[in-house]
Amino acid sequence: MESNAIPAAAPPSPSAPSPSTSGETTPDPAAVRRAAWAGLIGTALEQYDFVIYGTASALIFSELFFPNVSPSVGILASFSTYAVGFAARPLGGLFFSRYGDRLGRKWVLVATLLLMGGSTLAIGLLPTYNQVGLLAPILLLLFRMGQGFGAGAEQSGGATLLTETAALGRRGRLSSLVMTGAALGTAMGAVAWILAQQLSDEALMTWGWRAVFCSSLVVTVAAMVIRRKLNESPVFEDLKEQQARPASPVKEVFRNGKKPMFLVLFMNFGISTQSYTYQVFMASYLVTTVGVDKKFVPEVLLLGAICGGIAAFGFGTLSDRIGRRPLYTMILSALVLLPAPTFMALNSGSKVAITVAIVIGFILACQGAVGVQMSFFPELFGNRYRYAGVTLGREFSSVIGGGVAPLICTALITAFSGSWIPVAVYMMLVTTVSLIATRIAPETLNRDLNSPLNSTDPGAADEQREPAASAAAKETARA
């Protein structure tokens, strides 16, 4: 077995502590693999559902559900239903986080999976405006809310489970698989739309779009098979044995974990905004403003998702070596500077320039930064309300960030006569907020997850360094 002990002459380093020194047991490899697959596939379904909905909002939903308005108003109405899904996410987070810290991570991940998959299937069976009139957009809104309600605890739950299951020194790598799953979902959504767009316009607008949504049933069944065999996280099992599970995790967050929760909210705000601007708004912008072929959009999204998935795993692994905060800071700093060059590339009309711009956006905003979040955010919280804290922080930031980003960007483009400059300024400002919050946050690398302290509590930093220091002392004693 590879030794992670620190030589006596070296200063303590958080990047390579001995797994046995933190009070954590060595994880069962089979349980780790099941947790990794469960997180990856479940998040793939969540992202698949959101990507096919977002692409449909940008390309066809205005015609199917809002046909009696101008094209620009139709796009705004379509993106409004998209935003409603994000508005439902913190409600789902509030509901499910209560049970994630009381009944276990596994139970919630099964429930959210069924709700997301069922809502997406229902959207694929909806009548259109021409068939039932105003009832069609109302039903679309309701099932979109169901998608968002289920997604409200999905990524946070997967990240918490994987971070609590992984061995020290590998948390970033393993938990980043949640975002690799998200990239897989984006890629599958892009492939589904690429195939659908091979149909004639009439076939696409009648049954082709329905097939895209109904295909989520396949992903739902696959994820359910994996999650049925999922083990609970060791941290939660310890809480259960000690009878230390909180009666009301949400109340405990607001009583003891407000600071890390607000840090998570603001650290995710800019990333969420940029992520869904790249994934959803820019698809519409390329078609309606730049004038590219509709069929090109899913193809570039597919390439971006593939590169983003690789980046998520790479950044997660790198965060195990250099730390969460330094790496997250570097990504955010790049994203503050990125919007203007991105829009210049999009408006050039060059497919090569457009592809490069979108791919870089996916690598940094859509997957890479969030890959670091998957271990960074759970490590900020104490063990009694970790699930609730991560969920509330991320999902409330998703409402004010990614949920309204396509709507705000479309409104800015309309209000400023097609100019992209206000959109770029908006993207830069919200990312600066996240950058400032990150500089306030502590480093959390290899923190003891069994501790009830937040990493922002007094003494938490000393506690975090204790495993590495203990390892160094043991090596000195042996020498």
CSV table of N, CA, C and O in Angstrom, one decimal, residues 95 101 125 391:
chain,number,residue,atom,x,y,z
A,95,PHE,N,-36.9,21.1,1.4
A,95,PHE,CA,-37.6,19.9,1.7
A,95,PHE,C,-36.7,18.7,1.9
A,95,PHE,O,-36.8,18.0,2.9
A,101,ASP,N,-30.0,14.8,6.1
A,101,ASP,CA,-29.2,14.8,7.4
A,101,ASP,C,-29.9,14.0,8.5
A,101,ASP,O,-29.3,13.8,9.5
A,125,LEU,N,-44.9,14.3,-22.9
A,125,LEU,CA,-46.3,13.9,-23.2
A,125,LEU,C,-47.3,15.0,-23.2
A,125,LEU,O,-48.5,14.8,-23.5
A,391,THR,N,-26.7,22.2,0.3
A,391,THR,CA,-27.9,22.3,-0.6
A,391,THR,C,-28.5,23.7,-0.6
A,391,THR,O,-28.8,24.3,-1.6
